[in-house]
Coordinates of C-alpha atoms (C1' of nucleotides) in Angstrom, one line a residue:
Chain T
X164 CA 0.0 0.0 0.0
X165 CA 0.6 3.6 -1.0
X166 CA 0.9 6.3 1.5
X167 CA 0.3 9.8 1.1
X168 CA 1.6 12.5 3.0
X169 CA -0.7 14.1 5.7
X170 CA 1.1 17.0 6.7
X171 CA -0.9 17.8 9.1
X172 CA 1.9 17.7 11.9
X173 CA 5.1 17.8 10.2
X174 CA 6.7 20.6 11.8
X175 CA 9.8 21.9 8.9
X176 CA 7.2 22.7 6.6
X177 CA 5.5 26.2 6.9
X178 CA 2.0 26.3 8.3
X179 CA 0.7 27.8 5.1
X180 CA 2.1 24.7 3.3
X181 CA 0.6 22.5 5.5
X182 CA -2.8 23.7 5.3
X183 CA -2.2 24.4 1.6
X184 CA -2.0 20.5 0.9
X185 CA -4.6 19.6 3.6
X186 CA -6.9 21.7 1.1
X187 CA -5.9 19.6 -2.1
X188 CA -6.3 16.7 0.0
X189 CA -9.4 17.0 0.8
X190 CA -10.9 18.5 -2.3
X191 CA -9.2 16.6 -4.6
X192 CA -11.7 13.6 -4.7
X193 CA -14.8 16.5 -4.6
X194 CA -12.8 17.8 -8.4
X195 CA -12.4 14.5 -9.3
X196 CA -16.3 13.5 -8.6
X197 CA -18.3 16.6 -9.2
X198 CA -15.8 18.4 -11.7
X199 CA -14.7 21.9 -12.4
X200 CA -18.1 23.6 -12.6
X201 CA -19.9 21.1 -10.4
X202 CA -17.2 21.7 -7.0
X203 CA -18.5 24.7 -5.1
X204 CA -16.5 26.9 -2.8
X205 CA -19.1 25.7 0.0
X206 CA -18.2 22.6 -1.1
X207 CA -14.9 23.4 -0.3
X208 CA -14.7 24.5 3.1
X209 CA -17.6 22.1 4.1
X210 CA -14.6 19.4 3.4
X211 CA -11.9 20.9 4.7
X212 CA -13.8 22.7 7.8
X213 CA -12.3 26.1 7.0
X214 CA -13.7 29.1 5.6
X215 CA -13.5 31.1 2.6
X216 CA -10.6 33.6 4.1
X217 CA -8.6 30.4 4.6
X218 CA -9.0 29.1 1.4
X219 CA -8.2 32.5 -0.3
X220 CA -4.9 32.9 1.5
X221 CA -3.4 29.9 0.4
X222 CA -4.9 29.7 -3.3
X223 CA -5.7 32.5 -5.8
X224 CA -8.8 31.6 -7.0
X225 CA -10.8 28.6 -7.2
X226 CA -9.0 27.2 -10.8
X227 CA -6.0 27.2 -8.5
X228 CA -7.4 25.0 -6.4
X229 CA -9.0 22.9 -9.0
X230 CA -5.2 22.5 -10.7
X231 CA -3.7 21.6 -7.6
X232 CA -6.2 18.9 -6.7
X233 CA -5.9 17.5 -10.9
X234 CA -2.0 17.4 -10.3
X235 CA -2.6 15.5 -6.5
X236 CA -5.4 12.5 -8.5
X237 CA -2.7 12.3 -11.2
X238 CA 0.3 12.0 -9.0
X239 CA -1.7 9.4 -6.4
X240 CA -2.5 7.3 -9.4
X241 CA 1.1 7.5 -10.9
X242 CA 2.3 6.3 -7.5
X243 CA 0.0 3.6 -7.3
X244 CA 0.9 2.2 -10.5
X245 CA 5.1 2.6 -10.6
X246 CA 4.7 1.0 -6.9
X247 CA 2.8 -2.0 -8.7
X248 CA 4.7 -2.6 -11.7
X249 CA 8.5 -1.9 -10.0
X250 CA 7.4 -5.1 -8.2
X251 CA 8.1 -6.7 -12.1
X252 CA 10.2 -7.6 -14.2
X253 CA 9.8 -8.4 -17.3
X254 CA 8.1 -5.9 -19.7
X255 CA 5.1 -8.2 -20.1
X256 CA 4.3 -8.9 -16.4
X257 CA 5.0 -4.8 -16.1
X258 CA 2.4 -4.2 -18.7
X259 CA 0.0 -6.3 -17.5
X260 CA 0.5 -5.5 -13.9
X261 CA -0.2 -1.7 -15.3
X262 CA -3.6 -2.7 -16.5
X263 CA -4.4 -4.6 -13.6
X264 CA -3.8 -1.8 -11.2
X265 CA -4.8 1.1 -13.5
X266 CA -8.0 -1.3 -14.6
X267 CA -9.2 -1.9 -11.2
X268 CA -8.0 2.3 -10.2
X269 CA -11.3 2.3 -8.3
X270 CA -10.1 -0.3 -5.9
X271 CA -7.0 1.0 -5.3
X272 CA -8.0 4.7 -5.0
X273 CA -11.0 4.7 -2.3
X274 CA -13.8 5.4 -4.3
X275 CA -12.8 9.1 -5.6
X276 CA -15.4 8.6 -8.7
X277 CA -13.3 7.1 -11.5
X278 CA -10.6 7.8 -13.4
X279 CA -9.4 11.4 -13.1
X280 CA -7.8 11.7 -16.6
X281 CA -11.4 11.1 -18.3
X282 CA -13.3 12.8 -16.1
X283 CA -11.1 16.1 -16.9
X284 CA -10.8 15.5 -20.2
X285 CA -15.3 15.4 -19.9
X286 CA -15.0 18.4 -17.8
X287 CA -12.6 20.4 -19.3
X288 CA -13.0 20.1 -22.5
X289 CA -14.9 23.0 -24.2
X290 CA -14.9 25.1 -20.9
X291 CA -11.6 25.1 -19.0
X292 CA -8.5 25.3 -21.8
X293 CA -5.7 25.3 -18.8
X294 CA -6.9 22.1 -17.7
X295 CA -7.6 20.9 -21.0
X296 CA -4.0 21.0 -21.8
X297 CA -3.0 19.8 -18.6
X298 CA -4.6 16.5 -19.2
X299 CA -3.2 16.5 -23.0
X300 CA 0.4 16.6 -21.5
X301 CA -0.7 13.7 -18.8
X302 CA -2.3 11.5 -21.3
X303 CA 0.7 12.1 -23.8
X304 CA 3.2 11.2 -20.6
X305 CA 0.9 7.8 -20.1
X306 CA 1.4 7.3 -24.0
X307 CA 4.6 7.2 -23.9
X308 CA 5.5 5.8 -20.9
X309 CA 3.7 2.3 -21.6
X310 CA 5.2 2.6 -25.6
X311 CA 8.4 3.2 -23.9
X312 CA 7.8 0.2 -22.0
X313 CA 6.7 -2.2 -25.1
X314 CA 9.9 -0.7 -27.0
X315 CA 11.8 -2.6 -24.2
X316 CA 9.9 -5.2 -24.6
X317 CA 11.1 -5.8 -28.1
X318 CA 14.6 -4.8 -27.6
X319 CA 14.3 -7.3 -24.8
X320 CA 13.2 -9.8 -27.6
X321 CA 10.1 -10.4 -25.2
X322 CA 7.6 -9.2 -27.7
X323 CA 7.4 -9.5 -31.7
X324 CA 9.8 -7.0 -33.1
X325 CA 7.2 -5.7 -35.9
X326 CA 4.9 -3.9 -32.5
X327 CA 3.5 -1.0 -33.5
X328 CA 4.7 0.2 -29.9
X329 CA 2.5 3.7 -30.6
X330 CA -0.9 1.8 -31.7
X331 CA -0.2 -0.8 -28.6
X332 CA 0.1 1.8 -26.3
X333 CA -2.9 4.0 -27.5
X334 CA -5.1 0.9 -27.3
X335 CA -4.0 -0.9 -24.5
X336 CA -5.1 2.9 -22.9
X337 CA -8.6 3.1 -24.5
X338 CA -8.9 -0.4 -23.4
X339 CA -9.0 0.4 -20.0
X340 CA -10.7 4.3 -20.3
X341 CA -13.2 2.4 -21.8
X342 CA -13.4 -0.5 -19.3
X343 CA -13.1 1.9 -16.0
X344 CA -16.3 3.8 -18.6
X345 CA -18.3 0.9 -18.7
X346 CA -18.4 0.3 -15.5
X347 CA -18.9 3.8 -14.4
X348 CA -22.2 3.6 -16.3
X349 CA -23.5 0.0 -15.4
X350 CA -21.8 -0.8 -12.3
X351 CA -21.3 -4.1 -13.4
X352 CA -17.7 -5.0 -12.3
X353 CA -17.7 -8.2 -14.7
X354 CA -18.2 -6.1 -18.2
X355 CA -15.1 -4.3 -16.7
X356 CA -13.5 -7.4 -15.9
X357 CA -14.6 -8.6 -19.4
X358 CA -13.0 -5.6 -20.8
X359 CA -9.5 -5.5 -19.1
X360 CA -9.7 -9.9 -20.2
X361 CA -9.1 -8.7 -23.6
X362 CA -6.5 -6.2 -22.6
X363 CA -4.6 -8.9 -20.9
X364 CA -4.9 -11.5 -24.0
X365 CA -4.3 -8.7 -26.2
X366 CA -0.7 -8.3 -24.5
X367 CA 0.0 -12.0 -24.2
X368 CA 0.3 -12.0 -27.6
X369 CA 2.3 -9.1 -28.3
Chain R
X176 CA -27.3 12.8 -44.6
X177 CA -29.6 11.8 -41.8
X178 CA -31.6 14.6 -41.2
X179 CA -33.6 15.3 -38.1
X180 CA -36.7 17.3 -37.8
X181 CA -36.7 21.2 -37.9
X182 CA -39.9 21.2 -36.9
X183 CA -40.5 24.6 -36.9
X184 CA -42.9 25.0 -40.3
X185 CA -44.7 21.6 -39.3
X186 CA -48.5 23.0 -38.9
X187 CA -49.9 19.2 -37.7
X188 CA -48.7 20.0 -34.3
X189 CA -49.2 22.5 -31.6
X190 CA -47.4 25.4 -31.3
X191 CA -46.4 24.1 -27.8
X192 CA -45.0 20.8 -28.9
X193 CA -42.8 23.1 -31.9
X194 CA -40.9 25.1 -29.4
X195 CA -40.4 22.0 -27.0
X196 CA -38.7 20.2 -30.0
X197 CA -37.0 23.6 -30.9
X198 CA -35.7 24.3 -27.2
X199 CA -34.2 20.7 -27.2
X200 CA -32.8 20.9 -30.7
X201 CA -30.8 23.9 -29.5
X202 CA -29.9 23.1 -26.6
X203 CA -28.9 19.3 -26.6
X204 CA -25.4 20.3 -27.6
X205 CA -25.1 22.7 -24.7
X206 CA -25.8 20.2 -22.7
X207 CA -23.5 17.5 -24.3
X208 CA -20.7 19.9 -24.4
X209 CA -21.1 21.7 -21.0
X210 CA -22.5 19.2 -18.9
X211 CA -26.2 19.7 -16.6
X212 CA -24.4 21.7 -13.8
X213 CA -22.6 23.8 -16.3
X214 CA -25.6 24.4 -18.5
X215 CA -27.4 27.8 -17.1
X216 CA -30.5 28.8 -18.0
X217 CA -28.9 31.9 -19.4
X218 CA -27.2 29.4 -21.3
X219 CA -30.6 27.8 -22.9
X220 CA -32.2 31.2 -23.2
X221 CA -29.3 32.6 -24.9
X222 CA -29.3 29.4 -27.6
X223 CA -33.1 29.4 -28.4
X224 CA -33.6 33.0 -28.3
X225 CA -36.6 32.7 -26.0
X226 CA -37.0 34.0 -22.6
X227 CA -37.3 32.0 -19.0
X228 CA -41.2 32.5 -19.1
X229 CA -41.5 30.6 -22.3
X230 CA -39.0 27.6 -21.5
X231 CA -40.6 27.6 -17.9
X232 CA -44.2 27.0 -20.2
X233 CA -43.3 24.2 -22.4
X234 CA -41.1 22.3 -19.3
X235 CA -41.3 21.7 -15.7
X236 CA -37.3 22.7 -14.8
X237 CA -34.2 22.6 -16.0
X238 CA -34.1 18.8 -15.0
X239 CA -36.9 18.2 -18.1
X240 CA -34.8 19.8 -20.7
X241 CA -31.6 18.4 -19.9
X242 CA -33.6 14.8 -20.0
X243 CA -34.9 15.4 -23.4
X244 CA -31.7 16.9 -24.5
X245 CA -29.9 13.3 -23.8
X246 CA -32.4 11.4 -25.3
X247 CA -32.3 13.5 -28.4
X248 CA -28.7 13.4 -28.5
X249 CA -29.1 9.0 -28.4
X250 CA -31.5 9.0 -30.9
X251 CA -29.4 10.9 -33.3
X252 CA -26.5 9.0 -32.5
X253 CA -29.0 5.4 -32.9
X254 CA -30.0 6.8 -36.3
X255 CA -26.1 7.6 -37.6
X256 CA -25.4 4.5 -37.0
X257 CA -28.3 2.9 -38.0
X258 CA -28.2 4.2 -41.1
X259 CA -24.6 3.4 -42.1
X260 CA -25.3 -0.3 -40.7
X261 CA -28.0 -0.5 -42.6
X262 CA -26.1 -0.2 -46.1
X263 CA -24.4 -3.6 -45.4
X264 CA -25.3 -7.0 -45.4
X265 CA -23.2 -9.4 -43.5
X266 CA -22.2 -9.1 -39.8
X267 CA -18.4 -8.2 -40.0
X268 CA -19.5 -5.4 -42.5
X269 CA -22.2 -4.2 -40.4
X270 CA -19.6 -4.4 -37.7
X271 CA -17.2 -2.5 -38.8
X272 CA -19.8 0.6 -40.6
X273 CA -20.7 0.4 -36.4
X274 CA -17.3 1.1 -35.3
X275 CA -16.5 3.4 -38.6
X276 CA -19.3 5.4 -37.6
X277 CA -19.5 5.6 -33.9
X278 CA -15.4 6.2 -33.7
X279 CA -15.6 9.1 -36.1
X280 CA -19.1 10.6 -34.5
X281 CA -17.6 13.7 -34.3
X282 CA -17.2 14.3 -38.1
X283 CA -21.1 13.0 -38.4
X284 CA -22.6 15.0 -35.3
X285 CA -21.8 18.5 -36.6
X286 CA -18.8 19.5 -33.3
X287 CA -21.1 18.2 -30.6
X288 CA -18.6 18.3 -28.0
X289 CA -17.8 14.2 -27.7
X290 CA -19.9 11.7 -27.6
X291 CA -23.2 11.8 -25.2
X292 CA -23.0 8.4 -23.5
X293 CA -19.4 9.5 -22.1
X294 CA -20.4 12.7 -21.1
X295 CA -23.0 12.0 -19.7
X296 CA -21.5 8.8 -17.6
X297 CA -18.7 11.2 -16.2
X298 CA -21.1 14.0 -15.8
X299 CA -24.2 12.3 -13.8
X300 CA -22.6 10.2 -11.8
X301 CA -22.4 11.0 -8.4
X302 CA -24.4 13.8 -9.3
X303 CA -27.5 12.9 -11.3
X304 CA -29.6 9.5 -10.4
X305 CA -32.4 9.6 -13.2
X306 CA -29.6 10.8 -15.8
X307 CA -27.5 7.6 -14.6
X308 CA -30.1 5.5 -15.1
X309 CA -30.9 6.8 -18.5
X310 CA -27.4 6.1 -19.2
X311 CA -26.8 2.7 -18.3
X312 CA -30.2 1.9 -20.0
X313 CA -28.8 3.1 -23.3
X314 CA -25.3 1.4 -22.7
X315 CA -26.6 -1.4 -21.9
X316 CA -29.2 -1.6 -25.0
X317 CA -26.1 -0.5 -27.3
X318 CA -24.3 -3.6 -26.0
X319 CA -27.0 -5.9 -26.2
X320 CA -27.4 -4.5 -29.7
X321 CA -23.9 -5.2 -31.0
X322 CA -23.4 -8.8 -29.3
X323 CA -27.3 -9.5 -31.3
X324 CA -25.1 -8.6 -34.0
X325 CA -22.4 -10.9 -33.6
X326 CA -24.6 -13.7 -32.7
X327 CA -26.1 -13.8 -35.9
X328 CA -22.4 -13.3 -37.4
X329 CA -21.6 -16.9 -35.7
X330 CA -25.2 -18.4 -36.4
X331 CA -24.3 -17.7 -40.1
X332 CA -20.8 -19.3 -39.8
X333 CA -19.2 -15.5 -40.6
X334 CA -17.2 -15.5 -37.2
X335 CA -16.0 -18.2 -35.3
X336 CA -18.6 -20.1 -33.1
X337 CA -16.5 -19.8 -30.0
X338 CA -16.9 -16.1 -30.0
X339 CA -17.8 -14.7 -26.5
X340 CA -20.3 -11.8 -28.2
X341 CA -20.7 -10.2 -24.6
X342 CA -17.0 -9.6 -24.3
X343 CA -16.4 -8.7 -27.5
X344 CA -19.4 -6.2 -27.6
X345 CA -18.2 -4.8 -24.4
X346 CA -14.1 -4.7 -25.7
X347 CA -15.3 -2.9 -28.9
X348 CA -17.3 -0.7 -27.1
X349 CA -14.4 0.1 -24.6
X350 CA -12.3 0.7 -27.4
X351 CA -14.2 3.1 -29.4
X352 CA -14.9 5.2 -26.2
X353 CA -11.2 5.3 -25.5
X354 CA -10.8 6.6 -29.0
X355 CA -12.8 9.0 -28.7
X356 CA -11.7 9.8 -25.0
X357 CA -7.7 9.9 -26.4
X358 CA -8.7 12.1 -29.2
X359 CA -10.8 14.9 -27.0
X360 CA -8.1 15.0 -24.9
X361 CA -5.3 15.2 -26.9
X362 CA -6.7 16.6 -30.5
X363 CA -5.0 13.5 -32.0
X364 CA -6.9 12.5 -34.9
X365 CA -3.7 10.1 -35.9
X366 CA -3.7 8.2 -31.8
X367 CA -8.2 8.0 -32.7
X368 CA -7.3 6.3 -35.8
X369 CA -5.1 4.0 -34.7
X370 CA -7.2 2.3 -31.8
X371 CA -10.1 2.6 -34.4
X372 CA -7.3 0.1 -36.7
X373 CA -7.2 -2.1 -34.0
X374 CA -10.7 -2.1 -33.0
X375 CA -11.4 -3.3 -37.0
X376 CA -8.3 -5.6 -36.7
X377 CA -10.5 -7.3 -33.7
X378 CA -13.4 -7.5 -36.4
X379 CA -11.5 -8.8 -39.0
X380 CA -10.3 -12.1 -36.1
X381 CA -13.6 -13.4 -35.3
Chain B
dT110 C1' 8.1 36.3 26.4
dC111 C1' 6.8 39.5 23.4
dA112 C1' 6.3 42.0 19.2
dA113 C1' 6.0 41.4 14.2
dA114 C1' 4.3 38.6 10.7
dA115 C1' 1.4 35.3 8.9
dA116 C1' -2.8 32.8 8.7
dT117 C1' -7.6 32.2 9.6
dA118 C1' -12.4 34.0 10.5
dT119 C1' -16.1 37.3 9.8
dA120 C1' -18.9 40.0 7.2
dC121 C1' -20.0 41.6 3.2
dC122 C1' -20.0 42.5 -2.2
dG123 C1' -22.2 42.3 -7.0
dA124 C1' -23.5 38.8 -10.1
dT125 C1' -25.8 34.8 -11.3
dC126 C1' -28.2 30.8 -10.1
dG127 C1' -32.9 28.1 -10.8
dG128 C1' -37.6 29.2 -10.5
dT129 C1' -42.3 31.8 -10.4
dA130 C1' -46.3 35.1 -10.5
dT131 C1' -48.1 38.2 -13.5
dT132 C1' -48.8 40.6 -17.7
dA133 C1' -48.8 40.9 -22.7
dA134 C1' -49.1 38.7 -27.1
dA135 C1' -50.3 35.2 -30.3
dA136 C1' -52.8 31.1 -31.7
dA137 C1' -56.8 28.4 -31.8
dT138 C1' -61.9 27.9 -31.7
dT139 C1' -66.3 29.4 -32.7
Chain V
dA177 C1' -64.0 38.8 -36.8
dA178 C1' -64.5 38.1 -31.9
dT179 C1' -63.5 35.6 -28.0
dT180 C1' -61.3 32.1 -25.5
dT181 C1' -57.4 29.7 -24.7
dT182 C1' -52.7 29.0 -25.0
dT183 C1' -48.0 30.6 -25.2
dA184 C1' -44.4 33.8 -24.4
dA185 C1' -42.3 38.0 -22.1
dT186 C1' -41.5 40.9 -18.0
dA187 C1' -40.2 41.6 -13.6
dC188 C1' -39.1 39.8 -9.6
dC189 C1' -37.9 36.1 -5.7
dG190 C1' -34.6 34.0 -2.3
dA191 C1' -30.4 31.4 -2.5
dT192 C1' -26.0 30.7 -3.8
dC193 C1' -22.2 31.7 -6.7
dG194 C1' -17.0 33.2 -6.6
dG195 C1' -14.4 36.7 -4.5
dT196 C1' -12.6 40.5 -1.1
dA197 C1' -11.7 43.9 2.7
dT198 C1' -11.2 43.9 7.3
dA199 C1' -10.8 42.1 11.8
dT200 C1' -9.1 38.5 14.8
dT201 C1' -6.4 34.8 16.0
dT202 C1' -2.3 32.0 15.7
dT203 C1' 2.6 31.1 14.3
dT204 C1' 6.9 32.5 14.2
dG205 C1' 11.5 34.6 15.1
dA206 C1' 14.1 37.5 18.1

DNA sequence: TCAAAAATATACCGATCGGTATTAAAAATT
DNA sequence: AATTTTTAATACCGATCGGTATATTTTTGA
């Protein structure tokens, strides 16, 4: 298990820091559920049991807080996933361990309403352009990172050396956005499961 | 060209039922591109040119209109596809006008902000119960609707007969959605393409 | 320990939110 | 064409929105 700082009584960092990333704590599932438009400054303090001065001291505006909490979802689910796959070797059991913990996020990431890149990328898109490119450079960075991994794969010799490494990683992504999607919408855990079964077969035979 | 009713003219129908159709025409991509919480009233008032009395007099709240604007936004989708399907003859044809379609909704529904199902999903839950119901409904039909389809491609000996339709419904779907998803997020028409390729590439295996 | 500085709370701002009662206009019926 | 009925516009409601100036409390450094 991942742990996350709370900061609340570490004693180097400044008070204003402290309080500063209680906020992003406690929002950041709020951003991640109800969105941009949706998350409320009363939603804010209810969560954090401050007020409005408090908020205002340590954050500009709202869209700073909103930006904040985005960078915290993507940097808990980043952690969550290098922790899983650095327990792996091989490229293959690193790719599939990344689909089985990114797959099943919602397990892993008590119950902050799905998968943060697609809900921003919902939310964003069309009404929030600094978030909107925010995601772009996270999704790009996911992109890579897993085509980077199948590329070692093939140096490796694990996987056929004629992988589009690009395509693989693209799909291998959509797989599960559409997976963590479908579930979202039925709540039926086995379409998921179904979903992320094809995901895995689909990289057994890379 | 699938062309949906601009009702305006039509003198069969009360003058009531007209602007309802109207307000929903007009608004439905509001709502598909901005969300419920992010559409205003000012928003739908603005987009139809009518005033609050006259939208207040045709539906009961905001809730009514952003109902109607989803269904109409499915049932333009259901007749895209419909349509294209409907030009083919055998399963894996009809298969793949489904995913050529649906993947590259944008270019057929005139910049409507993504596609509906998605939006919806992300936007409704954990905000919106009837909406979420409305969605999984419609997923649910749209999956039941594709595996129908791959049934009969196995009853007619097109695909293989060990062909799990469910999973393969569900995958494609997942897929398609992810396409979509990568390509909102990243303006990427190439990284849509290419899980689109694969998705046909699953087609082409059964 | 005590003053300076920083952080939080209070009280308030104009704007906008969804919604409604009432009035004016347009459509339907005779 | 006149009248009734329906539909749309106006003006307004309280609540909440994001945000701020000011006062009070709490940290912090000397």
């Amino acid at each position: 298990m991942v742990y996350f700082c709370v900061v609340k009584e570490d004693k180097n960092i400044s008070k204003a820091e402290r309080t500063r990333q209680f906020i992003i704590e406690k929002t950041a599932p709020i951003f991640n559920k109800k969105g941009y438009a949706g998350t409320s400054l009363s939603d804010i303090t209810e969560a954090t049991g401050l007020t409005k001065g408090s908020i205002y001291g340590n954050f500009a505006d709202k869209d700073e807080v909103a930006l904040a909490a985005f960078d915290y979802n993507i940097a808990r689910m980043r952690a969550v996933t290098s922790a899983e796959m650095a327990k792996h070797n091989t490229a293959r059991e690193q790719l599939l361990a990344y689909v089985e913990v990114y797959g099943n996020y919602m397990k892993y990431s008590f119950q902050t309403g799905g998968c943060p890149i697609m809900n921003t990328t919902v939310d964003a898109d069309d009404t929030h352009p600094v978030l909107k490119s925010k995601v772009c450079q996270v999704m790009m960075a996911w992109k890579d990172r897993v085509a980077g991994l199948i590329e070692k794969g093939i140096a490796n010799k694990e996987f056929k050396k004629d992988t589009d490494s690009e395509q693989t990683a693209l799909t291998l992504f959509a797989m599960i956005e559409g997976a963590i999607l479908i579930n979202q919408a039925t709540g039926r855990l086995d379409y998921r499961k179904k979903v992320l079964q094809s995901a895995e077969k689909l990289i057994k035979d890379l």
